[in-house]
PDB file of C-alpha atoms in Angstrom:
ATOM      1  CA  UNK A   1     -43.831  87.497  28.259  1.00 61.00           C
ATOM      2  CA  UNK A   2     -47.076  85.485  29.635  1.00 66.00           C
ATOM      3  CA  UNK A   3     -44.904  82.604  30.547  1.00 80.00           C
ATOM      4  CA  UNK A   4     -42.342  84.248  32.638  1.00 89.00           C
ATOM      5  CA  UNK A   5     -42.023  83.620  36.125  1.00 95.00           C
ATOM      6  CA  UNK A   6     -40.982  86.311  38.430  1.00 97.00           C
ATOM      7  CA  UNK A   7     -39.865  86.252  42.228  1.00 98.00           C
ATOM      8  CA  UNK A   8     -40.632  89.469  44.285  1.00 98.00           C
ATOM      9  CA  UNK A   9     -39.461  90.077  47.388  1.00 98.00           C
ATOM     10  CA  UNK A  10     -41.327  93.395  48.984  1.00 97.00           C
ATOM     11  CA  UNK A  11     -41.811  93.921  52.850  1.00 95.00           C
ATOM     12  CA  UNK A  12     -44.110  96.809  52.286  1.00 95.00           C
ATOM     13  CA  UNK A  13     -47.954  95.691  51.771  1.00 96.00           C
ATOM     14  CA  UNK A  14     -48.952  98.747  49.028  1.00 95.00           C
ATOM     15  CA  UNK A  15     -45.686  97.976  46.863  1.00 94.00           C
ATOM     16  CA  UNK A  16     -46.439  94.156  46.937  1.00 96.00           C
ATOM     17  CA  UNK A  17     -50.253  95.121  45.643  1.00 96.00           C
ATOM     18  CA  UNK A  18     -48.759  97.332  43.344  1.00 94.00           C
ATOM     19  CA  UNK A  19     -46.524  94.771  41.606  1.00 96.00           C
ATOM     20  CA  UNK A  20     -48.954  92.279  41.926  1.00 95.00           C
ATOM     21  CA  UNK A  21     -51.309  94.216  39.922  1.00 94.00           C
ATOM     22  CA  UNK A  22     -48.839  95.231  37.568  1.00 94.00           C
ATOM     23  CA  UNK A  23     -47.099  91.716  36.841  1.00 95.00           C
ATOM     24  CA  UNK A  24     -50.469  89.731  36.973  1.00 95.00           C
ATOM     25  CA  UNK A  25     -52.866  92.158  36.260  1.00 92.00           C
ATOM     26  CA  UNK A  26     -51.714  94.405  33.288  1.00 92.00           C
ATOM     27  CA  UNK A  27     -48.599  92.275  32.294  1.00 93.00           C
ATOM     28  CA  UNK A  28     -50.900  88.950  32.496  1.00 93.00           C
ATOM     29  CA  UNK A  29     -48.090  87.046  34.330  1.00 92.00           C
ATOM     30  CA  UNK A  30     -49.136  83.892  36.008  1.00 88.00           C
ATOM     31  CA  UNK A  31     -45.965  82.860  37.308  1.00 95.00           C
ATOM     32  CA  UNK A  32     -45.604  85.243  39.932  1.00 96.00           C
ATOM     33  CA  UNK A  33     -44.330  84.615  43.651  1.00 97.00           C
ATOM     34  CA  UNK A  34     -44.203  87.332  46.258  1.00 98.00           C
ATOM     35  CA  UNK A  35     -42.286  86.968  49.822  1.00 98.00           C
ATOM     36  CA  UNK A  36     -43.434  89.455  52.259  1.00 97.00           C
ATOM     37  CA  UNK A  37     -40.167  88.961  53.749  1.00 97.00           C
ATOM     38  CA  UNK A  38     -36.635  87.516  53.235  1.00 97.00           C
ATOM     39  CA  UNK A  39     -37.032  84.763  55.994  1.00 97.00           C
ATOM     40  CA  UNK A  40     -35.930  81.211  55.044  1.00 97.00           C
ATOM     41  CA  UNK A  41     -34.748  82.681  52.410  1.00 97.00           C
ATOM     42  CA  UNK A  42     -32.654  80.270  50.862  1.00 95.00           C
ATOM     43  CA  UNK A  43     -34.771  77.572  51.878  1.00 96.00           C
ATOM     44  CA  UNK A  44     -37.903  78.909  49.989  1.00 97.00           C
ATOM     45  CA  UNK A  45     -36.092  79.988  46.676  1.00 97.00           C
ATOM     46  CA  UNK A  46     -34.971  76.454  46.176  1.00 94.00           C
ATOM     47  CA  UNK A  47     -38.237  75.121  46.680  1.00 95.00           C
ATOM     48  CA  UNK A  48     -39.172  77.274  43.316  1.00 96.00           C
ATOM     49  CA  UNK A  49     -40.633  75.550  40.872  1.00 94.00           C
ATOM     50  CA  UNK A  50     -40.250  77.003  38.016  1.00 94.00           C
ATOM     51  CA  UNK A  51     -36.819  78.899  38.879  1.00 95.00           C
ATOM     52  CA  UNK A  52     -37.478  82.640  38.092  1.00 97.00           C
ATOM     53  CA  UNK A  53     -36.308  84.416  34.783  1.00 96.00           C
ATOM     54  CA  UNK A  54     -35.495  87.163  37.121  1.00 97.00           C
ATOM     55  CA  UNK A  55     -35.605  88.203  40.425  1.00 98.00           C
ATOM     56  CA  UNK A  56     -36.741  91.513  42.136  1.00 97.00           C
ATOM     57  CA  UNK A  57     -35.213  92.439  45.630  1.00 97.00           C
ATOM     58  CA  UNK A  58     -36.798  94.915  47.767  1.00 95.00           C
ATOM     59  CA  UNK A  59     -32.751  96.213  48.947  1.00 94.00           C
ATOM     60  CA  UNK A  60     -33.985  97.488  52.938  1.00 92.00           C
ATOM     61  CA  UNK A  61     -36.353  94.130  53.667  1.00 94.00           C
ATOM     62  CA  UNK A  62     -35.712  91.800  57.296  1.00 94.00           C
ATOM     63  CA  UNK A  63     -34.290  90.176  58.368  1.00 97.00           C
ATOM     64  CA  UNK A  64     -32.011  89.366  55.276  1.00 97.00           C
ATOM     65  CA  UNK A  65     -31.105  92.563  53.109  1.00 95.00           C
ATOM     66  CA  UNK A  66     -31.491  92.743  49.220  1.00 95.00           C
ATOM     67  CA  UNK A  67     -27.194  92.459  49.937  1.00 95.00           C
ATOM     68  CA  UNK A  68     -27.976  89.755  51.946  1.00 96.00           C
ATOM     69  CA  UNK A  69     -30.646  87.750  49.574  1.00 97.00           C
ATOM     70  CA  UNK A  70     -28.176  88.011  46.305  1.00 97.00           C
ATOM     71  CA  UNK A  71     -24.979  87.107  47.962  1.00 96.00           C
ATOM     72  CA  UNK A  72     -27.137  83.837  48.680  1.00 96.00           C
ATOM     73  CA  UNK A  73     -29.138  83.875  44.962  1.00 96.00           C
ATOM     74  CA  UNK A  74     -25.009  83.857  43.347  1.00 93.00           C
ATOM     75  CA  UNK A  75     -24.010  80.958  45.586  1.00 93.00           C
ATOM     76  CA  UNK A  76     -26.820  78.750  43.569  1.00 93.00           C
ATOM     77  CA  UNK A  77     -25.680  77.611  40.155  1.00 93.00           C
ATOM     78  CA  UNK A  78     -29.560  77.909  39.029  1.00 93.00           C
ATOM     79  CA  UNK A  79     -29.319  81.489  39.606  1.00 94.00           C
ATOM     80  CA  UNK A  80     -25.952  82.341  38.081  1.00 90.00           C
ATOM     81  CA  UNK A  81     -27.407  83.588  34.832  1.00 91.00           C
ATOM     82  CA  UNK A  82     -30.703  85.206  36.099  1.00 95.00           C
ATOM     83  CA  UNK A  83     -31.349  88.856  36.353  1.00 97.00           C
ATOM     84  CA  UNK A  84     -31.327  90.475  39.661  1.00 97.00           C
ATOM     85  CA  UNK A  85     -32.697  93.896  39.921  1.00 97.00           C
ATOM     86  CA  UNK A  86     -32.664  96.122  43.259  1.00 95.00           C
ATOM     87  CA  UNK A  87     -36.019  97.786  44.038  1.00 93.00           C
ATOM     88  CA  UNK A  88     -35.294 100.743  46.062  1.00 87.00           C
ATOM     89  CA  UNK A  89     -35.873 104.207  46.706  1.00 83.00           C
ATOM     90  CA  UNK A  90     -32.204 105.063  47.453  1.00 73.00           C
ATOM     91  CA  UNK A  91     -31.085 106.469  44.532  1.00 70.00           C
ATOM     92  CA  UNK A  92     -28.124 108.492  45.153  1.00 68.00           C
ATOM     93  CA  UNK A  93     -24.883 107.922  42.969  1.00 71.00           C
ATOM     94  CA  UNK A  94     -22.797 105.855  45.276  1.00 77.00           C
ATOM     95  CA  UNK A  95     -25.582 103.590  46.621  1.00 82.00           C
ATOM     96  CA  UNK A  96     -26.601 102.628  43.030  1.00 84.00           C
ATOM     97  CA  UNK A  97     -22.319 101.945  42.501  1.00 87.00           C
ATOM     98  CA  UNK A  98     -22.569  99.476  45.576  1.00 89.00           C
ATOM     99  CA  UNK A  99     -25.685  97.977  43.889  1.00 91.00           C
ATOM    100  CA  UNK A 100     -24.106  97.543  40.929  1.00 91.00           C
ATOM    101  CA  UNK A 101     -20.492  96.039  43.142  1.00 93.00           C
ATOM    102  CA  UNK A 102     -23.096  93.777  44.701  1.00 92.00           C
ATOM    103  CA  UNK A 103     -23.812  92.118  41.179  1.00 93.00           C
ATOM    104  CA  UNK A 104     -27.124  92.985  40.700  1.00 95.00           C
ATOM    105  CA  UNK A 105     -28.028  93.204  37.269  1.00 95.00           C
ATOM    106  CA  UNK A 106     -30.320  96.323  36.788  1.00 95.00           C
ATOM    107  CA  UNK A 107     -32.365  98.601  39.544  1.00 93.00           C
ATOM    108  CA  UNK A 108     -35.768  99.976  39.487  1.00 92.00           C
ATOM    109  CA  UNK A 109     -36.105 102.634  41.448  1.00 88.00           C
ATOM    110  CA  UNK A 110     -39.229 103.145  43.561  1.00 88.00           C
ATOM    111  CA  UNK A 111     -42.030 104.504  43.972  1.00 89.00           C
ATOM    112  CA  UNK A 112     -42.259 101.912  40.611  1.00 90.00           C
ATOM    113  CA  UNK A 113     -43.642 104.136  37.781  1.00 89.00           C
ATOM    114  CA  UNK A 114     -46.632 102.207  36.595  1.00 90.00           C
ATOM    115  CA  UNK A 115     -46.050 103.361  33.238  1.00 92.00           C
ATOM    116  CA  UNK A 116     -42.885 102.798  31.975  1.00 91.00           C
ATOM    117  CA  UNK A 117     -42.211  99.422  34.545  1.00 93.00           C
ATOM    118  CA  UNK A 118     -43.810  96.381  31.642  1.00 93.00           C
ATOM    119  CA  UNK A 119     -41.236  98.399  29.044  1.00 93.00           C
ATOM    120  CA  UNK A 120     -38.470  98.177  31.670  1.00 92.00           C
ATOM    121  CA  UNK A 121     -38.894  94.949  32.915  1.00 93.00           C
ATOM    122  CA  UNK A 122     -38.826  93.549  29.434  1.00 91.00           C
ATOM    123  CA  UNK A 123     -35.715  95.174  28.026  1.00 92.00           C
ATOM    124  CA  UNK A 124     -34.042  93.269  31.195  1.00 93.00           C
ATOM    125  CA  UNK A 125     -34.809  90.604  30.088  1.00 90.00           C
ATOM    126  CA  UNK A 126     -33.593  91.051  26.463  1.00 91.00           C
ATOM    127  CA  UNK A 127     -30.159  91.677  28.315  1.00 91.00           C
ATOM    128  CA  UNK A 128     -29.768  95.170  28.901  1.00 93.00           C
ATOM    129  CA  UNK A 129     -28.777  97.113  31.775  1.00 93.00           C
ATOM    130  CA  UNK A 130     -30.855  99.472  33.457  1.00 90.00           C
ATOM    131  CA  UNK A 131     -29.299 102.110  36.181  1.00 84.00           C
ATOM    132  CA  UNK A 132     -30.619 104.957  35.259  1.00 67.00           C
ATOM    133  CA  UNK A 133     -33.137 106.796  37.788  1.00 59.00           C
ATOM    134  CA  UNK A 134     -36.822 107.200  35.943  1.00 48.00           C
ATOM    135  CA  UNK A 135     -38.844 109.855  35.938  1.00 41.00           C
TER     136      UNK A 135
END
């Protein structure tokens, strides 16, 4: 997994540190890109270089939603085949269906567990699915 490249996009400063740490520190990623925000949105994604092997959407971020950011990820061929996962803390059963409605690929719920998120992150990308709320 060292040569993946991931795009985060987290508004609040401890979860950016905290996947920061995790994705560079103890997953050894050097491909990673943060946004602190969803502004130019479009225009900064394109400018990627390399194009993410998946993408991680912080779901209540301004001044573009998570809804918002992969409505415009799906418009881009590049992006057609790449995971999307929601990072959110709302959980309940029918905001994970509109999630899921929305096309995103998998969710992770937050607070992150700091555990179990390497494990997750890499059966995404092997191709499965992952809705399930973590303990």
């Amino acid at each position: 997994m060292t040569g993946m490249s991931v795009l985060v996009v987290e508004d609040d400063p401890i979860n950016r540190k905290v996947m920061d740490l995790l994705l560079k520190g103890r997953m050894k990623l050097s491909e990673v890109t943060i946004f602190e925000d969803s502004r130019e949105f479009l225009t900064r994604v394109s400018a990627l270089n390399p194009i993410p092997d998946i993408v991680l959407l912080d779901i209540h971020v301004e001044p573009h939603s998570g809804f918002e950011m992969i409505a415009m990820l799906r418009s881009l061929s590049t992006y057609a085949a790449i995971p999307i996962v929601a990072l959110t803390a709302s959980v309940m059963n029918d905001e994970v269906e509109h999630l899921r409605n929305s096309g995103f690929h998998s969710l992770i719920a937050k607070p992150v567990d700091l555990v179990t998120f390497p494990d997750v992150l890499n059966r995404i990308l092997n191709g499965e699915r992952f809705w399930r709320v973590l303990d």
